Coordinates of C-alpha atoms and ligand atoms in Angstrom, one line a residue:
M1 CA 102.2 -4.3 91.9
A2 CA 104.9 -6.3 90.2
H3 CA 104.9 -10.0 89.4
L4 CA 101.3 -10.9 90.2
R5 CA 100.6 -14.5 89.5
D6 CA 98.4 -15.6 86.7
C7 CA 96.5 -18.9 86.3
K8 CA 99.5 -20.9 85.3
A9 CA 101.7 -19.5 88.0
W10 CA 99.2 -20.5 90.7
Q11 CA 98.9 -23.9 89.1
D12 CA 102.7 -24.3 89.0
A13 CA 102.8 -23.4 92.7
G14 CA 100.4 -26.3 93.4
L15 CA 97.6 -23.9 94.3
L16 CA 95.3 -24.2 91.3
L17 CA 92.6 -21.6 91.2
S18 CA 89.4 -22.5 89.4
T19 CA 89.1 -19.8 86.9
T20 CA 90.3 -19.2 83.3
S21 CA 90.8 -15.5 83.9
N22 CA 94.4 -14.4 84.4
E23 CA 93.2 -11.0 85.6
A24 CA 91.1 -12.6 88.3
C25 CA 94.1 -14.7 89.5
K26 CA 96.3 -11.6 89.5
M27 CA 93.7 -9.6 91.5
Y28 CA 93.4 -12.5 94.0
D29 CA 97.2 -12.3 94.4
A30 CA 97.0 -8.5 94.8
A31 CA 94.3 -8.8 97.5
L32 CA 96.3 -11.5 99.3
T33 CA 99.4 -9.3 99.2
Q34 CA 97.6 -6.3 100.6
Y35 CA 96.2 -8.5 103.4
V36 CA 99.6 -10.0 104.3
T37 CA 101.4 -6.7 104.1
W38 CA 98.7 -4.7 105.9
K39 CA 98.8 -2.1 103.2
N40 CA 96.1 -1.0 100.7
D41 CA 97.6 -0.6 97.3
N42 CA 96.5 2.8 96.1
S43 CA 97.4 2.0 92.4
L44 CA 94.6 -0.6 92.5
G45 CA 92.2 1.5 94.5
G46 CA 93.1 -0.4 97.7
L47 CA 91.4 -3.7 98.6
E48 CA 88.1 -2.3 97.5
G49 CA 89.3 -1.4 94.0
T50 CA 91.0 -4.8 93.8
F51 CA 87.8 -6.7 94.6
S52 CA 85.9 -4.7 92.0
K53 CA 88.5 -5.6 89.4
L54 CA 88.5 -9.2 90.5
Q55 CA 84.7 -9.4 90.4
A56 CA 84.6 -7.8 86.9
A57 CA 87.2 -10.2 85.6
D58 CA 85.3 -13.3 86.7
P59 CA 82.2 -12.9 88.8
N60 CA 82.0 -16.6 89.5
F61 CA 85.6 -17.0 90.6
L62 CA 85.2 -18.9 93.9
M63 CA 88.4 -18.0 95.6
G64 CA 87.7 -14.4 94.8
H65 CA 84.6 -14.7 96.9
V66 CA 86.5 -16.5 99.6
I67 CA 89.1 -13.9 100.0
A68 CA 86.6 -11.0 99.9
N69 CA 84.2 -12.6 102.4
G70 CA 87.1 -13.9 104.6
L71 CA 88.5 -10.4 105.0
V72 CA 85.2 -9.0 106.1
L73 CA 84.7 -11.8 108.6
I74 CA 88.3 -11.7 109.9
G75 CA 87.9 -7.9 110.4
T76 CA 85.3 -8.7 113.1
G77 CA 83.5 -5.5 112.4
S78 CA 80.4 -7.1 110.8
S79 CA 78.3 -10.0 112.1
P80 CA 76.6 -12.3 109.6
R81 CA 73.8 -12.5 112.3
L82 CA 73.0 -8.8 111.8
D83 CA 74.6 -7.8 108.5
R84 CA 72.3 -9.0 105.7
K85 CA 74.7 -8.1 103.0
L86 CA 77.5 -10.2 104.6
D87 CA 75.1 -13.1 105.2
G88 CA 73.9 -12.9 101.6
A89 CA 77.5 -12.8 100.3
I90 CA 78.4 -16.0 102.2
K91 CA 75.3 -17.8 101.0
K92 CA 76.1 -16.8 97.5
M93 CA 79.6 -18.1 97.9
V94 CA 78.3 -21.4 99.2
A95 CA 75.8 -21.7 96.3
L96 CA 78.6 -20.9 93.8
S97 CA 80.8 -23.6 95.3
Q98 CA 78.1 -26.2 94.7
S99 CA 77.5 -25.2 91.1
Q100 CA 81.0 -25.7 89.7
P101 CA 83.9 -28.2 89.8
L102 CA 86.4 -27.2 92.4
T103 CA 89.6 -28.6 94.0
E104 CA 89.4 -30.1 97.4
R105 CA 91.4 -27.2 98.8
E106 CA 88.9 -24.6 97.5
K107 CA 86.0 -26.6 98.9
L108 CA 87.7 -26.6 102.3
H109 CA 88.2 -22.8 102.1
V110 CA 84.5 -22.4 101.7
S111 CA 83.8 -24.7 104.7
A112 CA 86.2 -22.8 106.9
L113 CA 84.5 -19.5 106.2
E114 CA 81.1 -21.0 106.8
L115 CA 82.3 -22.3 110.2
F116 CA 83.8 -18.9 111.0
A117 CA 80.6 -17.1 110.0
N118 CA 78.7 -19.5 112.3
G119 CA 81.0 -18.6 115.2
Q120 CA 82.8 -21.9 115.2
L121 CA 86.2 -20.4 115.2
P122 CA 88.2 -23.5 116.5
K123 CA 86.7 -25.7 113.8
A124 CA 87.5 -23.1 111.1
C125 CA 91.1 -23.2 112.3
D126 CA 91.1 -27.0 112.1
T127 CA 89.9 -26.7 108.5
W128 CA 92.6 -24.2 107.5
D129 CA 95.2 -26.4 109.1
Q130 CA 93.8 -29.4 107.2
I131 CA 94.4 -27.4 103.9
L132 CA 97.9 -26.7 105.0
Q133 CA 98.7 -30.3 105.5
N134 CA 98.6 -30.8 101.8
H135 CA 99.3 -27.2 100.7
P136 CA 101.8 -25.7 103.2
T137 CA 102.3 -22.7 101.0
D138 CA 98.6 -21.7 100.9
L139 CA 99.2 -18.2 102.4
L140 CA 95.5 -17.4 102.6
A141 CA 94.8 -20.4 104.8
L142 CA 97.9 -19.6 106.9
K143 CA 97.0 -16.0 107.5
F144 CA 93.3 -16.7 108.2
A145 CA 94.4 -19.4 110.7
H146 CA 97.0 -17.0 112.2
D147 CA 94.4 -14.3 112.8
T148 CA 91.8 -16.6 114.1
Y149 CA 94.1 -18.3 116.6
F150 CA 94.9 -14.8 117.7
Y151 CA 91.2 -14.1 118.3
L152 CA 90.9 -17.4 120.2
G153 CA 93.9 -16.7 122.5
H154 CA 95.4 -19.9 121.1
Q155 CA 98.9 -18.7 121.3
T156 CA 100.7 -22.0 121.0
Q157 CA 98.6 -23.0 118.0
M158 CA 99.3 -19.6 116.4
R159 CA 103.0 -20.4 116.7
D160 CA 102.8 -24.0 115.7
S161 CA 100.6 -23.6 112.6
I162 CA 103.4 -21.6 111.1
A163 CA 106.2 -23.8 112.5
R164 CA 104.9 -26.9 110.7
V165 CA 104.9 -25.2 107.3
Y166 CA 107.9 -22.9 107.8
P167 CA 110.5 -25.2 106.1
Y168 CA 108.4 -25.3 102.9
W169 CA 108.7 -21.5 102.5
T170 CA 111.8 -21.2 100.3
P171 CA 113.0 -17.7 99.5
D172 CA 111.7 -17.9 95.9
I173 CA 108.1 -18.1 97.0
P174 CA 106.4 -14.6 96.8
L175 CA 106.0 -13.0 100.3
S176 CA 108.1 -15.7 102.0
S177 CA 109.8 -13.2 104.2
Y178 CA 106.4 -12.4 105.7
L179 CA 106.3 -15.9 107.1
K180 CA 109.2 -15.0 109.3
G181 CA 107.2 -12.1 110.8
M182 CA 104.1 -14.3 111.4
Y183 CA 106.2 -17.0 113.0
S184 CA 108.1 -14.5 115.1
F185 CA 104.7 -13.1 116.5
G186 CA 103.7 -16.6 117.6
L187 CA 107.1 -17.2 119.2
M188 CA 106.8 -13.8 121.0
E189 CA 103.4 -14.5 122.4
T190 CA 104.7 -17.8 123.7
N191 CA 107.6 -16.0 125.4
F192 CA 110.4 -17.1 123.1
F193 CA 111.5 -13.4 122.9
D194 CA 115.0 -13.9 121.6
R195 CA 114.0 -16.2 118.8
A196 CA 111.1 -14.0 117.9
E197 CA 113.3 -10.9 117.8
K198 CA 116.0 -12.7 115.7
L199 CA 113.4 -13.8 113.1
A200 CA 111.7 -10.4 112.9
Y201 CA 115.0 -8.8 112.3
E202 CA 115.7 -11.4 109.6
A203 CA 112.4 -10.5 107.9
L204 CA 113.2 -6.8 108.2
A205 CA 116.6 -7.3 106.6
I206 CA 114.8 -8.7 103.6
N207 CA 112.0 -6.1 103.6
Q208 CA 112.2 -3.2 106.0
T209 CA 108.5 -2.2 105.3
D210 CA 107.2 -5.4 106.9
A211 CA 105.0 -3.8 109.5
W212 CA 104.0 -7.1 111.2
S213 CA 107.7 -7.8 111.9
V214 CA 108.1 -4.3 113.3
H215 CA 105.1 -5.1 115.4
T216 CA 106.7 -8.2 116.9
I217 CA 109.7 -6.2 117.9
A218 CA 107.4 -3.6 119.5
H219 CA 105.9 -6.4 121.5
V220 CA 109.2 -7.9 122.6
N221 CA 110.2 -4.4 124.0
E222 CA 106.8 -4.1 125.6
M223 CA 107.0 -7.5 127.3
K224 CA 110.4 -6.7 128.6
A225 CA 109.4 -3.1 129.6
D226 CA 112.4 -2.0 127.6
L227 CA 111.3 1.6 127.1
K228 CA 114.6 2.8 125.7
S229 CA 114.8 0.2 122.9
G230 CA 111.1 0.5 122.3
L231 CA 111.0 4.2 121.9
S232 CA 114.1 4.4 119.7
F233 CA 113.1 1.5 117.5
M234 CA 109.7 3.0 116.7
K235 CA 111.2 6.4 116.0
Q236 CA 113.9 5.0 113.8
T237 CA 111.5 2.8 111.8
E238 CA 108.4 5.0 111.6
N239 CA 108.9 5.9 107.9
N240 CA 109.1 2.2 107.0
W241 CA 105.7 1.2 108.5
K242 CA 103.6 4.3 108.7
D243 CA 102.2 3.7 105.2
S244 CA 101.0 0.1 106.1
D245 CA 97.6 1.7 106.7
M246 CA 95.9 -1.3 108.2
L247 CA 98.5 -1.7 111.0
A248 CA 100.0 1.7 111.4
C249 CA 97.4 2.8 114.0
H250 CA 98.2 -0.3 116.1
N251 CA 102.0 0.3 115.8
Y252 CA 101.4 3.9 117.0
W253 CA 99.4 2.5 119.9
H254 CA 102.4 0.3 120.8
W255 CA 104.6 3.4 120.7
A256 CA 102.2 5.3 123.0
L257 CA 102.3 2.4 125.4
Y258 CA 106.0 3.0 126.1
F259 CA 105.1 6.6 127.0
I260 CA 102.4 5.5 129.4
E261 CA 104.9 3.1 131.0
K262 CA 107.3 6.0 131.4
G263 CA 104.6 8.2 132.9
D264 CA 104.9 10.7 130.1
Y265 CA 101.1 11.0 129.5
E266 CA 101.3 14.1 127.4
A267 CA 103.6 12.3 124.9
A268 CA 101.2 9.4 124.8
L269 CA 98.2 11.7 124.2
T270 CA 100.1 13.5 121.5
I271 CA 100.5 10.2 119.6
Y272 CA 96.9 9.5 120.3
D273 CA 95.7 12.8 118.9
T274 CA 98.1 12.9 116.0
H275 CA 98.0 9.3 114.8
I276 CA 95.8 6.9 116.7
A277 CA 92.5 8.9 116.7
P278 CA 92.6 10.3 113.1
R279 CA 93.5 6.9 111.6
C280 CA 90.7 5.2 113.5
Q281 CA 88.2 7.9 112.5
F282 CA 89.2 7.4 108.9
S283 CA 89.3 3.6 108.8
G284 CA 86.7 2.6 111.4
T285 CA 88.2 -0.9 111.5
M286 CA 87.8 -2.9 114.7
L287 CA 91.5 -3.1 115.3
D288 CA 91.8 0.6 115.2
V289 CA 88.7 1.0 117.3
V290 CA 89.9 -1.3 120.1
D291 CA 93.2 0.5 120.2
N292 CA 91.5 3.8 120.7
C293 CA 89.4 2.5 123.5
S294 CA 92.4 0.8 125.1
M295 CA 94.6 3.8 124.9
L296 CA 92.1 6.2 126.5
Y297 CA 91.1 3.7 129.2
R298 CA 94.7 3.1 130.1
L299 CA 95.4 6.8 130.4
Q300 CA 92.3 7.1 132.5
L301 CA 93.5 4.3 134.8
E302 CA 96.7 6.3 135.2
G303 CA 94.6 9.1 136.5
L304 CA 94.5 11.3 133.4
N305 CA 91.5 13.2 132.3
V306 CA 91.2 12.5 128.6
G307 CA 88.6 15.2 128.1
D308 CA 85.8 14.6 125.6
R309 CA 87.9 12.3 123.4
W310 CA 85.6 9.4 124.4
K311 CA 82.7 11.1 122.6
A312 CA 84.3 10.7 119.1
V313 CA 85.3 7.1 119.9
N314 CA 81.8 6.2 121.1
Q315 CA 80.3 7.4 117.9
L316 CA 82.2 4.6 116.2
T317 CA 81.8 1.9 118.9
K318 CA 78.1 2.3 119.6
K319 CA 77.3 1.0 116.1
H320 CA 78.9 -2.3 117.2
A321 CA 77.2 -2.6 120.6
K322 CA 74.9 -5.4 119.4
D323 CA 77.4 -7.3 117.3
H324 CA 78.8 -9.6 119.9
I325 CA 81.3 -11.1 117.6
L326 CA 84.2 -11.3 120.1
V327 CA 84.1 -10.9 123.8
F328 CA 87.4 -9.0 123.4
N329 CA 85.6 -6.4 121.2
D330 CA 82.7 -6.2 123.6
A331 CA 85.0 -5.3 126.5
H332 CA 86.5 -2.5 124.5
I333 CA 83.1 -1.2 123.2
L334 CA 82.0 -1.1 126.8
M335 CA 85.1 0.9 127.9
S336 CA 84.0 3.5 125.3
S337 CA 80.3 3.7 126.3
L338 CA 81.4 4.0 130.0
G339 CA 84.0 6.6 129.1
A340 CA 81.5 8.6 127.2
Q341 CA 78.9 8.1 129.9
D342 CA 76.5 6.8 127.2
H343 CA 74.3 4.7 129.6
K344 CA 71.9 3.8 126.8
T345 CA 74.6 2.0 124.8
T346 CA 76.0 0.4 128.0
D347 CA 72.6 -1.0 128.8
E348 CA 72.0 -2.0 125.2
L349 CA 75.3 -3.9 125.0
L350 CA 74.7 -5.8 128.2
A351 CA 71.0 -6.6 127.4
T352 CA 71.7 -7.8 123.9
L353 CA 74.6 -9.9 125.2
H354 CA 72.2 -11.6 127.6
E355 CA 69.8 -12.2 124.8
V356 CA 72.2 -13.8 122.3
T357 CA 73.7 -15.9 125.0
Q358 CA 70.3 -17.6 125.6
A359 CA 70.8 -19.6 122.4
P360 CA 74.6 -19.8 121.8
D361 CA 74.4 -22.9 119.7
E362 CA 77.9 -23.7 118.5
D363 CA 79.1 -20.1 118.6
H364 CA 82.4 -20.3 120.4
E365 CA 82.5 -16.7 121.7
L366 CA 78.9 -16.8 123.0
N367 CA 79.7 -19.9 124.9
L368 CA 82.5 -17.9 126.7
V369 CA 80.0 -15.3 127.8
P370 CA 78.6 -16.8 131.0
K371 CA 81.9 -17.8 132.6
L372 CA 84.1 -15.0 131.2
G373 CA 82.4 -12.4 129.2
L374 CA 79.8 -11.3 131.7
P375 CA 82.0 -11.2 134.8
L376 CA 84.6 -9.3 132.8
L377 CA 82.1 -6.7 131.5
K378 CA 80.4 -6.4 134.8
A379 CA 83.7 -5.7 136.5
F380 CA 84.2 -2.7 134.2
V381 CA 80.7 -1.4 135.1
E382 CA 81.3 -2.0 138.9
F383 CA 84.7 -0.2 138.7
D384 CA 83.0 2.7 136.9
N385 CA 80.4 2.9 139.6
G386 CA 83.1 3.0 142.3
N387 CA 82.2 -0.6 143.5
Y388 CA 85.8 -1.7 143.6
D389 CA 85.4 -4.7 145.9
K390 CA 82.7 -6.1 143.5
A391 CA 85.0 -5.5 140.5
V392 CA 87.8 -7.5 142.3
E393 CA 85.3 -10.2 143.2
L394 CA 84.3 -10.6 139.5
L395 CA 87.8 -10.3 138.0
Y396 CA 90.1 -12.1 140.3
P397 CA 88.6 -15.6 139.9
I398 CA 88.8 -15.4 136.0
R399 CA 92.1 -13.8 135.6
Y400 CA 93.9 -16.9 134.3
Q401 CA 91.1 -17.6 131.9
I402 CA 90.9 -14.2 130.3
V403 CA 93.5 -15.4 127.7
E404 CA 90.6 -17.3 126.1
I405 CA 89.0 -14.1 124.9
G406 CA 92.0 -13.6 122.6
G407 CA 94.1 -10.6 121.7
S408 CA 97.7 -10.3 122.5
N409 CA 99.3 -10.5 126.0
A410 CA 100.0 -6.7 125.6
Q411 CA 96.4 -6.0 124.8
R412 CA 95.0 -8.1 127.6
D413 CA 97.3 -6.4 130.1
I414 CA 94.5 -3.8 130.4
F415 CA 92.4 -6.4 132.3
A416 CA 95.3 -7.1 134.7
Q417 CA 95.7 -3.4 135.2
L418 CA 92.0 -3.0 135.9
L419 CA 92.2 -5.7 138.6
I420 CA 95.2 -4.1 140.2
H421 CA 93.6 -0.6 140.2
A422 CA 90.3 -2.0 141.6
A423 CA 92.2 -3.8 144.4
L424 CA 94.2 -0.7 145.2
K425 CA 91.0 1.4 145.5
C426 CA 89.3 -1.1 147.8
K427 CA 88.6 -0.3 151.4
S428 CA 89.2 -3.8 152.5
K429 CA 92.7 -4.6 153.8
A430 CA 92.6 -8.0 152.2
N431 CA 92.1 -6.5 148.7
Q432 CA 94.8 -3.9 149.2
K433 CA 97.1 -6.8 150.1
L434 CA 96.0 -8.5 147.0
A435 CA 97.0 -5.5 145.0
R436 CA 100.5 -5.7 146.4
C437 CA 100.7 -9.4 145.7
L438 CA 99.6 -8.8 142.1
L439 CA 102.1 -6.1 141.7
L440 CA 105.0 -8.1 143.1
E441 CA 104.1 -10.9 140.8
R442 CA 104.0 -8.4 137.9
D443 CA 107.4 -6.9 138.9
E444 CA 109.0 -10.4 139.0
L445 CA 107.9 -11.3 135.5
R446 CA 108.4 -8.0 133.9
P447 CA 111.1 -6.3 135.8
N448 CA 112.0 -2.5 135.7
S449 CA 108.5 -1.4 134.7
P450 CA 108.0 2.2 135.9
L451 CA 104.2 1.7 135.8
T452 CA 104.5 -1.3 138.2
E453 CA 106.9 0.7 140.4
R454 CA 104.5 3.7 140.5
L455 CA 101.6 1.4 141.6
L456 CA 103.8 -0.4 144.1
R457 CA 104.6 2.9 145.7
K458 CA 100.9 3.4 146.2
T459 CA 100.6 0.1 148.1
T460 CA 103.5 1.2 150.3
A461 CA 101.7 4.4 151.1
L462 CA 98.5 2.5 151.9
H463 CA 100.5 0.3 154.3
A464 CA 102.0 3.3 155.9
L465 CA 98.5 4.7 156.5
G466 CA 97.1 1.5 157.8
Ligands
LIG1 FE1 100.2 -5.6 119.1

């Protein structure tokens, strides 16, 4: 990796790192670069190898601990409540921060991670934004905030936290083109599709391997149900983003979504079997795991038999059934245990969710459980049991609040689809009418969607029968 910044380079950039080891500074830069580009650098042994080198260069380098712990936390695959190793690492980082002189910025980084580890996600974001007021080019703070706003469903904040620092990012700053991709994602999630697309293309003109900018364009095409552009763009750019191993599975998921839209389920399944499933089995990361669950569940909603594919996914998800880090993750883990008919895991997930919710303290996600998490999860269970009226009863009242569980508009569409399918399957006329209303609304906002048209035809058939 070329031009990694040493102690002086970081200091000159106004982002002093409290270590005398140039190697530690360079490995911090290498880790940050891999995080922002979504790509493990094999020449360094990936993030894992980078962190070993960083640790060896200066075991007490605080920002090294911050980035290593932060990446585990932000991955949402380990809960400090259950994972002793992670809990110990955070405690060690806090102790280290108290035993050496640090800059104000570094101290705030530690506080932000402590808040995140404690489930106080909005306060963690406030802390990163506080850092950015004085240090608008602190990419670690920016990216942690970006990802956490995403988990919170705070779409406007995700856009604006980049907007307010964007002018400071002159082209000479390393990784500056990636800011365009991050900003464009926030613009896209707040429905500024044209501006989002323009910025993402600007980023790609500078660096065509920017997988996050590719991803924004994938979303724009998804939101517009523009299958033709979506399919050709993914095909044309595949070689540029497929080696961004931390995001490739997700970009393939987007590609497969266009095939589901089109009704070409075999093509979607082929992408699933060739790229989505193997990458997930290899990485086991939560992003890949939720994509696997979401893809199989969507195909099932479309009426496809996905065979025993759930079994392999469930092997991965059941290990996370007690984590309860994000309601969004819980919903996907549940799809998998239901899909695999693993009743034990389904029961365990719901029972432990009840348990942890008894003492939510300041954990943001756990506080969402009574009003959002439980009705959402129960709706999946009722749907699975064929109790479609009950599923509608649970889902319909919360549909405008579901954004609060985070994820992207495209990812959360699965909940909108579940509600429509449940309403369509109801015996009651009222709910069948509701299905038609929901579909008409969907068609207005996202015209020319073949998926919507297929479902609308079902409501017409129901009307003809009734
Ligand atoms: Fe996405």
